[in-house]
Amino acid sequence: MEEEIMTQNTESVSAPDISVVVPLYNEEESLPELEAWIERVMQANGFTYEIIFVNDGSSDSSWHVIKDLAARNPAVHGISFRRNYGKSPALNTGFAKAKGRVVITMDADLQDSPDEIPELYRMIVDERFDLVSGYKQKRYDPLSKTIPTKLFNATARRVSGIKNLHDFNCGLKAYRREVVKHIEVYGDMHRYIPYLAKLAGFSRIGEKVVQHRARKYGKTKFGLDRFVNGYLDLATLWFTGKFGGKPMHFFGLMGSLMFLLGFIAAAIVGTVKLYRMYHGLSYTLVTDSPYFYLALTMMILGSQFFLAGFIGELVARNSPRRNDYEIDETI
Ligand code: UDP
Ligand code: MG
């Protein structure tokens, strides 16, 4: 007991006010400018801080630049992946290392402004938000990106039920430390961090209009496939969030409904034939009716859904995390 209190105390003494986590892939030109700017803002506001650069397998000299920056400024830390994994794995790794009371993520390309940091920090600490997402109200991106982005955000708002967010995928976000320690950002899920946070039980999610700047150096790392993958990931999160622990409730219902509809349709086709035959009327073979084939397909698909439900339950039951819950407090 005593030991626990001591470690908690030493941690709170050594933890900086802010951890800035920066995922980057081939951004060598921007890094010195970004680091100097963050340092300036932190000093002007008297924050203690650390910057964690996560080099996502850059093939340019980004990692050397980071090493030079770390040699000059002890607040700079770095993690370097051996190959390019993607922005989500980079963020996840940075989150694991972050010690600050408030964790701020920003892109390395100078599109996000470090001048937003003090206000974001204040919103987390004073207004007690769990997560504050930036909102690039005025964007400096091509139309081919801004229009699909609007659609994407409208869908994300609907599916996630987080109605007050306009810009889920903004790289500039602030979190209370507990949030980043309790979510797992994998695949391309960085687009839905607010949804991940909500699924983990952090529901005080706010938004702040932030300045957006045109990319100064280098080029964007994401193409139009971001929208296709974005929708697929949203479907996955919706499904796992709702039915992850009880897949039969989804597949069982769908399967039963389909099977039942198919069964009723097949029964009607068969009964009509028997009735007409019995009364000496003209009749056609069951297999001549298109409804028969539709009914058959429905019954087969229905059973398949049901079986998928059983398999899903077997997988869920064997998951070591099936009884992992987010416990807020115990006394
Ligand atoms: N990024 C990364 N790994 C990747 C792709 C991108 O760490 O595989 C970083 C990138 O260096 C930048 C941030 O993620 O710091 C956002 O990327 P980008 O600016 O290309 O995205 P956009 O602003 O066009 O949405
Ligand atoms: Mg960018």
Coordinates of C-alpha atoms and ligand atoms in Angstrom, one line a residue:
M1 CA 0.0 0.0 0.0
E2 CA 2.7 2.4 1.1
E3 CA 4.8 1.5 -1.9
E4 CA 1.9 2.3 -4.2
I5 CA 1.4 5.7 -2.8
M6 CA 5.1 6.4 -3.1
T7 CA 5.2 5.5 -6.7
Q8 CA 2.1 7.5 -7.4
N9 CA 3.7 10.5 -5.7
T10 CA 7.0 10.2 -7.5
E11 CA 5.2 9.9 -10.8
S12 CA 3.2 13.0 -10.3
V13 CA 6.4 14.9 -9.4
S14 CA 8.2 13.7 -12.5
A15 CA 5.3 13.9 -14.9
P16 CA 5.4 16.9 -17.1
D17 CA 2.4 19.1 -17.7
I18 CA 2.2 18.2 -21.4
S19 CA 3.4 15.4 -23.7
V20 CA 3.4 16.3 -27.4
V21 CA 3.3 13.1 -29.5
V22 CA 4.3 13.6 -33.2
P23 CA 4.0 10.8 -35.6
L24 CA 6.0 11.4 -38.7
Y25 CA 7.0 9.8 -42.0
N26 CA 9.5 11.5 -44.2
E27 CA 9.2 15.0 -42.7
E28 CA 12.9 16.0 -42.4
E29 CA 12.4 19.6 -43.5
S30 CA 9.6 20.4 -41.1
L31 CA 11.0 18.9 -37.9
P32 CA 13.5 21.7 -36.7
E33 CA 10.9 24.4 -37.3
L34 CA 8.2 22.4 -35.4
E35 CA 10.4 21.6 -32.5
A36 CA 11.6 25.2 -32.1
W37 CA 8.0 26.4 -32.3
I38 CA 6.7 24.0 -29.7
E39 CA 9.7 24.9 -27.4
R40 CA 8.8 28.6 -27.8
V41 CA 5.2 28.1 -26.9
M42 CA 6.0 25.9 -23.8
Q43 CA 8.5 28.4 -22.5
A44 CA 6.2 31.4 -23.0
N45 CA 3.5 29.7 -21.0
G46 CA 5.8 28.1 -18.3
F47 CA 4.7 24.5 -19.1
T48 CA 6.9 21.5 -18.3
Y49 CA 6.8 19.2 -21.3
E50 CA 8.2 16.4 -23.4
I51 CA 8.1 16.0 -27.1
I52 CA 7.9 12.4 -28.4
F53 CA 8.7 12.1 -32.1
V54 CA 7.7 8.7 -33.5
N55 CA 9.6 8.1 -36.7
D56 CA 7.4 5.7 -38.7
G57 CA 10.2 4.2 -40.8
S58 CA 11.1 7.3 -42.7
S59 CA 13.5 6.8 -45.6
D60 CA 14.8 10.3 -45.5
S61 CA 17.0 11.8 -42.8
S62 CA 14.2 12.5 -40.3
W63 CA 15.6 10.2 -37.6
H64 CA 19.0 12.0 -37.8
V65 CA 17.3 15.3 -37.4
I66 CA 15.4 14.0 -34.4
K67 CA 18.7 12.8 -32.8
D68 CA 20.2 16.2 -33.3
L69 CA 17.2 17.9 -31.8
A70 CA 17.3 15.5 -28.8
A71 CA 21.0 16.2 -28.2
R72 CA 20.2 19.9 -27.9
N73 CA 16.9 19.7 -26.0
P74 CA 16.5 17.1 -23.2
A75 CA 12.7 17.4 -23.5
V76 CA 12.9 15.8 -27.0
H77 CA 12.5 12.0 -27.1
G78 CA 12.2 9.7 -30.1
I79 CA 11.1 6.3 -31.1
S80 CA 12.1 4.9 -34.5
F81 CA 10.3 2.1 -36.3
R82 CA 12.4 -0.2 -38.5
R83 CA 9.8 0.1 -41.2
N84 CA 6.7 2.1 -42.1
Y85 CA 3.7 0.8 -40.2
G86 CA 1.3 3.8 -40.5
K87 CA 0.0 6.7 -38.4
S88 CA -2.1 4.7 -36.0
P89 CA 0.7 2.3 -34.8
A90 CA 3.0 5.4 -34.5
L91 CA 0.4 7.2 -32.3
N92 CA -0.2 4.0 -30.2
T93 CA 3.5 3.7 -29.5
G94 CA 3.9 7.3 -28.6
F95 CA 0.9 7.1 -26.3
A96 CA 2.4 4.2 -24.4
K97 CA 5.5 6.3 -23.7
A98 CA 3.8 9.6 -22.9
K99 CA 4.0 10.7 -19.2
G100 CA 2.4 14.1 -19.3
R101 CA -0.8 15.0 -17.5
V102 CA -2.2 16.2 -20.8
V103 CA -1.2 14.5 -24.1
I104 CA -1.3 16.5 -27.3
T105 CA -0.9 14.9 -30.7
M106 CA 0.0 16.9 -33.8
D107 CA 1.1 16.2 -37.3
A108 CA 4.7 16.9 -38.2
D109 CA 4.1 18.8 -41.4
L110 CA 3.5 22.2 -39.7
Q111 CA -0.2 22.1 -40.8
D112 CA -1.2 22.2 -37.1
S113 CA -0.1 25.2 -35.1
P114 CA 1.6 24.7 -31.7
D115 CA 0.0 28.1 -30.7
E116 CA -3.2 26.1 -30.0
I117 CA -1.5 24.1 -27.2
P118 CA -2.2 26.4 -24.2
E119 CA -5.9 26.7 -24.9
L120 CA -6.2 22.9 -25.5
Y121 CA -4.4 22.3 -22.2
R122 CA -6.8 24.7 -20.4
M123 CA -9.9 22.9 -21.8
I124 CA -8.7 19.6 -20.5
V125 CA -7.5 20.8 -17.1
D126 CA -10.1 23.5 -16.3
E127 CA -13.2 22.5 -18.3
R128 CA -12.5 18.8 -17.5
F129 CA -12.8 17.4 -21.0
D130 CA -11.5 13.9 -21.6
L131 CA -10.6 14.7 -25.2
V132 CA -10.6 17.9 -27.2
S133 CA -10.4 17.5 -31.0
G134 CA -9.2 20.3 -33.3
Y135 CA -11.6 21.5 -36.0
K136 CA -10.0 22.9 -39.1
Q137 CA -12.9 25.1 -40.0
K138 CA -11.0 26.8 -42.8
R139 CA -8.9 24.3 -44.6
Y140 CA -6.0 24.7 -46.9
D141 CA -6.5 21.4 -48.8
P142 CA -7.7 20.7 -52.3
L143 CA -11.5 20.4 -52.9
S144 CA -11.0 16.7 -53.8
K145 CA -10.2 16.2 -50.2
T146 CA -12.5 18.7 -48.4
I147 CA -15.8 17.5 -50.0
P148 CA -15.4 13.8 -49.2
T149 CA -14.1 14.8 -45.7
K150 CA -17.5 16.5 -45.0
L151 CA -19.4 13.4 -46.0
F152 CA -17.1 11.2 -44.0
N153 CA -17.5 13.3 -40.9
A154 CA -21.3 13.4 -41.3
T155 CA -21.3 9.6 -41.3
A156 CA -18.9 9.3 -38.4
R157 CA -21.1 11.6 -36.3
R158 CA -24.1 9.5 -37.0
V159 CA -22.6 6.1 -36.4
S160 CA -20.6 7.1 -33.4
G161 CA -23.3 9.2 -31.8
I162 CA -20.7 12.0 -31.1
K163 CA -22.8 14.7 -32.5
N164 CA -20.7 17.7 -31.7
L165 CA -17.6 16.8 -33.7
H166 CA -17.0 18.3 -37.1
D167 CA -13.5 16.9 -37.8
F168 CA -12.9 13.4 -36.4
N169 CA -9.5 13.0 -38.2
C170 CA -7.9 16.3 -37.2
G171 CA -4.3 15.4 -36.2
L172 CA -4.3 18.1 -33.5
K173 CA -6.0 16.7 -30.4
A174 CA -5.6 16.9 -26.7
Y175 CA -6.3 14.1 -24.2
R176 CA -6.4 13.5 -20.4
R177 CA -3.6 11.0 -19.8
E178 CA -5.9 8.2 -18.8
V179 CA -7.6 8.3 -22.2
V180 CA -4.5 7.5 -24.2
K181 CA -3.6 4.8 -21.7
H182 CA -7.0 3.1 -22.2
I183 CA -7.4 3.1 -25.9
E184 CA -5.7 1.0 -28.5
V185 CA -5.1 2.7 -31.9
Y186 CA -4.4 0.1 -34.5
G187 CA -4.7 -0.3 -38.3
D188 CA -6.0 3.0 -39.6
M189 CA -8.1 3.7 -36.6
H190 CA -6.5 7.1 -35.9
R191 CA -9.4 8.5 -37.8
Y192 CA -11.8 7.5 -35.1
I193 CA -10.0 8.1 -31.9
P194 CA -12.9 10.1 -30.4
Y195 CA -15.1 7.0 -31.1
L196 CA -12.5 4.7 -29.6
A197 CA -12.5 7.0 -26.5
K198 CA -16.2 7.0 -26.3
L199 CA -16.3 3.2 -26.5
A200 CA -13.8 3.1 -23.7
G201 CA -16.2 5.2 -21.6
F202 CA -14.7 8.6 -22.0
S203 CA -17.6 10.7 -23.0
R204 CA -16.6 14.3 -22.3
I205 CA -15.5 15.0 -25.8
G206 CA -15.1 18.6 -27.0
E207 CA -14.0 20.5 -30.0
K208 CA -11.9 23.6 -30.6
V209 CA -11.7 25.5 -33.9
V210 CA -8.0 25.5 -34.8
Q211 CA -5.9 27.2 -37.4
H212 CA -5.0 25.1 -40.4
R213 CA -2.0 25.9 -42.6
A214 CA -1.1 24.7 -46.1
R215 CA 1.6 22.0 -46.1
K216 CA 4.9 23.8 -46.3
Y217 CA 7.3 21.0 -47.1
G218 CA 7.0 17.4 -48.5
K219 CA 3.7 15.9 -49.6
T220 CA 0.6 14.2 -48.1
K221 CA 1.0 10.5 -47.2
F222 CA -2.6 9.5 -47.8
G223 CA -4.5 9.2 -51.1
L224 CA -8.2 8.8 -51.9
D225 CA -8.2 5.2 -50.6
R226 CA -8.4 6.9 -47.2
F227 CA -12.2 7.3 -47.8
V228 CA -12.9 3.7 -48.7
N229 CA -10.8 2.4 -45.8
G230 CA -12.3 5.0 -43.6
Y231 CA -15.8 3.7 -44.2
L232 CA -14.8 0.1 -43.7
D233 CA -13.1 0.9 -40.4
L234 CA -16.2 2.8 -39.2
A235 CA -18.3 -0.3 -40.0
T236 CA -15.9 -2.4 -38.0
L237 CA -15.9 -0.1 -35.0
W238 CA -19.7 0.1 -35.0
F239 CA -20.0 -3.7 -35.2
T240 CA -17.3 -4.5 -32.6
G241 CA -18.5 -1.7 -30.3
K242 CA -22.1 -3.0 -30.3
F243 CA -21.7 -6.8 -30.8
G244 CA -18.0 -7.5 -30.1
G245 CA -18.9 -9.5 -26.9
K246 CA -22.1 -11.0 -28.2
P247 CA -21.9 -11.7 -31.9
M248 CA -24.8 -14.1 -31.8
H249 CA -27.1 -11.2 -31.1
F250 CA -26.3 -9.8 -34.5
F251 CA -25.9 -12.9 -36.6
G252 CA -28.6 -14.9 -34.9
L253 CA -31.2 -12.2 -35.4
M254 CA -30.2 -11.7 -39.1
G255 CA -30.0 -15.4 -39.7
S256 CA -33.3 -16.2 -38.0
L257 CA -35.2 -13.5 -39.9
M258 CA -33.8 -14.6 -43.3
F259 CA -34.4 -18.2 -42.6
L260 CA -38.0 -17.6 -41.5
L261 CA -38.8 -15.4 -44.5
G262 CA -37.3 -18.0 -46.8
F263 CA -39.2 -20.8 -45.1
I264 CA -42.5 -19.0 -45.3
A265 CA -42.0 -18.2 -48.9
A266 CA -41.2 -21.8 -49.7
A267 CA -44.2 -23.0 -47.8
I268 CA -46.5 -20.7 -49.7
V269 CA -45.1 -21.9 -53.1
G270 CA -45.6 -25.5 -52.0
T271 CA -49.0 -25.0 -50.6
V272 CA -50.3 -23.2 -53.7
K273 CA -49.1 -26.1 -55.8
L274 CA -50.7 -28.8 -53.6
Y275 CA -54.0 -26.8 -53.3
R276 CA -54.3 -26.4 -57.1
M277 CA -53.3 -30.1 -57.6
Y278 CA -55.9 -31.3 -55.1
H279 CA -58.7 -29.2 -56.7
G280 CA -57.8 -30.4 -60.2
L281 CA -56.7 -26.9 -61.3
S282 CA -53.7 -26.3 -63.6
Y283 CA -50.5 -26.1 -61.7
T284 CA -46.8 -25.6 -62.3
L285 CA -43.8 -27.4 -60.8
V286 CA -42.4 -25.8 -57.6
T287 CA -39.1 -25.5 -59.4
D288 CA -40.6 -23.5 -62.2
S289 CA -41.3 -20.6 -59.7
P290 CA -38.6 -18.0 -59.3
Y291 CA -39.9 -17.5 -55.7
F292 CA -38.8 -21.0 -54.9
Y293 CA -35.2 -20.2 -55.7
L294 CA -35.3 -16.9 -53.8
A295 CA -36.8 -18.7 -50.8
L296 CA -34.1 -21.4 -51.0
T297 CA -31.3 -18.8 -51.1
M298 CA -32.7 -17.0 -48.1
M299 CA -32.8 -20.2 -46.1
I300 CA -29.3 -21.1 -47.0
L301 CA -28.0 -17.6 -46.2
G302 CA -30.0 -17.5 -43.0
S303 CA -28.3 -20.8 -41.8
Q304 CA -24.9 -19.4 -42.8
F305 CA -25.5 -16.3 -40.7
F306 CA -26.5 -18.4 -37.8
L307 CA -23.4 -20.6 -38.1
A308 CA -21.3 -17.4 -38.3
G309 CA -22.9 -16.4 -35.0
F310 CA -21.8 -19.6 -33.4
I311 CA -18.3 -19.3 -34.6
G312 CA -18.3 -15.7 -33.5
E313 CA -19.4 -16.8 -30.0
L314 CA -16.6 -19.4 -29.9
V315 CA -14.0 -16.8 -30.8
A316 CA -15.4 -14.2 -28.3
R317 CA -15.6 -16.8 -25.5
N318 CA -12.0 -17.7 -25.9
S319 CA -10.8 -14.2 -26.0
P320 CA -8.6 -13.5 -23.0
R321 CA -10.1 -10.0 -23.0
R322 CA -13.7 -11.0 -22.8
N323 CA -14.0 -9.8 -19.2
D324 CA -11.9 -6.7 -19.5
Y325 CA -13.9 -3.7 -18.4
E326 CA -13.1 -0.1 -18.0
I327 CA -13.2 0.4 -14.2
D328 CA -13.4 4.0 -13.3
E329 CA -13.1 3.9 -9.5
T330 CA -13.3 1.4 -6.6
I331 CA -13.4 2.1 -2.9
Ligands
UDP1 N1 2.3 9.8 -41.1 C1 2.9 8.7 -40.4 N2 2.9 7.5 -41.0 C2 2.4 7.3 -42.2 C3 1.7 8.3 -42.9 C4 1.7 9.6 -42.3 O1 3.5 8.9 -39.3 O2 2.4 6.1 -42.7 C5 2.3 11.1 -40.4 C6 2.8 12.2 -41.3 O3 4.2 12.3 -41.4 C7 2.2 13.5 -40.7 C8 0.8 12.9 -40.2 O4 1.0 11.5 -40.1 O5 2.9 13.9 -39.6 C9 -0.3 13.3 -41.1 O6 0.0 12.9 -42.5 P1 -0.3 13.8 -43.7 O7 0.1 15.2 -43.4 O8 0.3 13.2 -44.9 O9 -1.9 13.7 -43.8 P2 -2.9 14.8 -44.3 O10 -2.5 16.1 -43.6 O11 -2.7 14.9 -45.8 O12 -4.2 14.3 -43.9
MG2 MG -0.8 17.0 -43.3

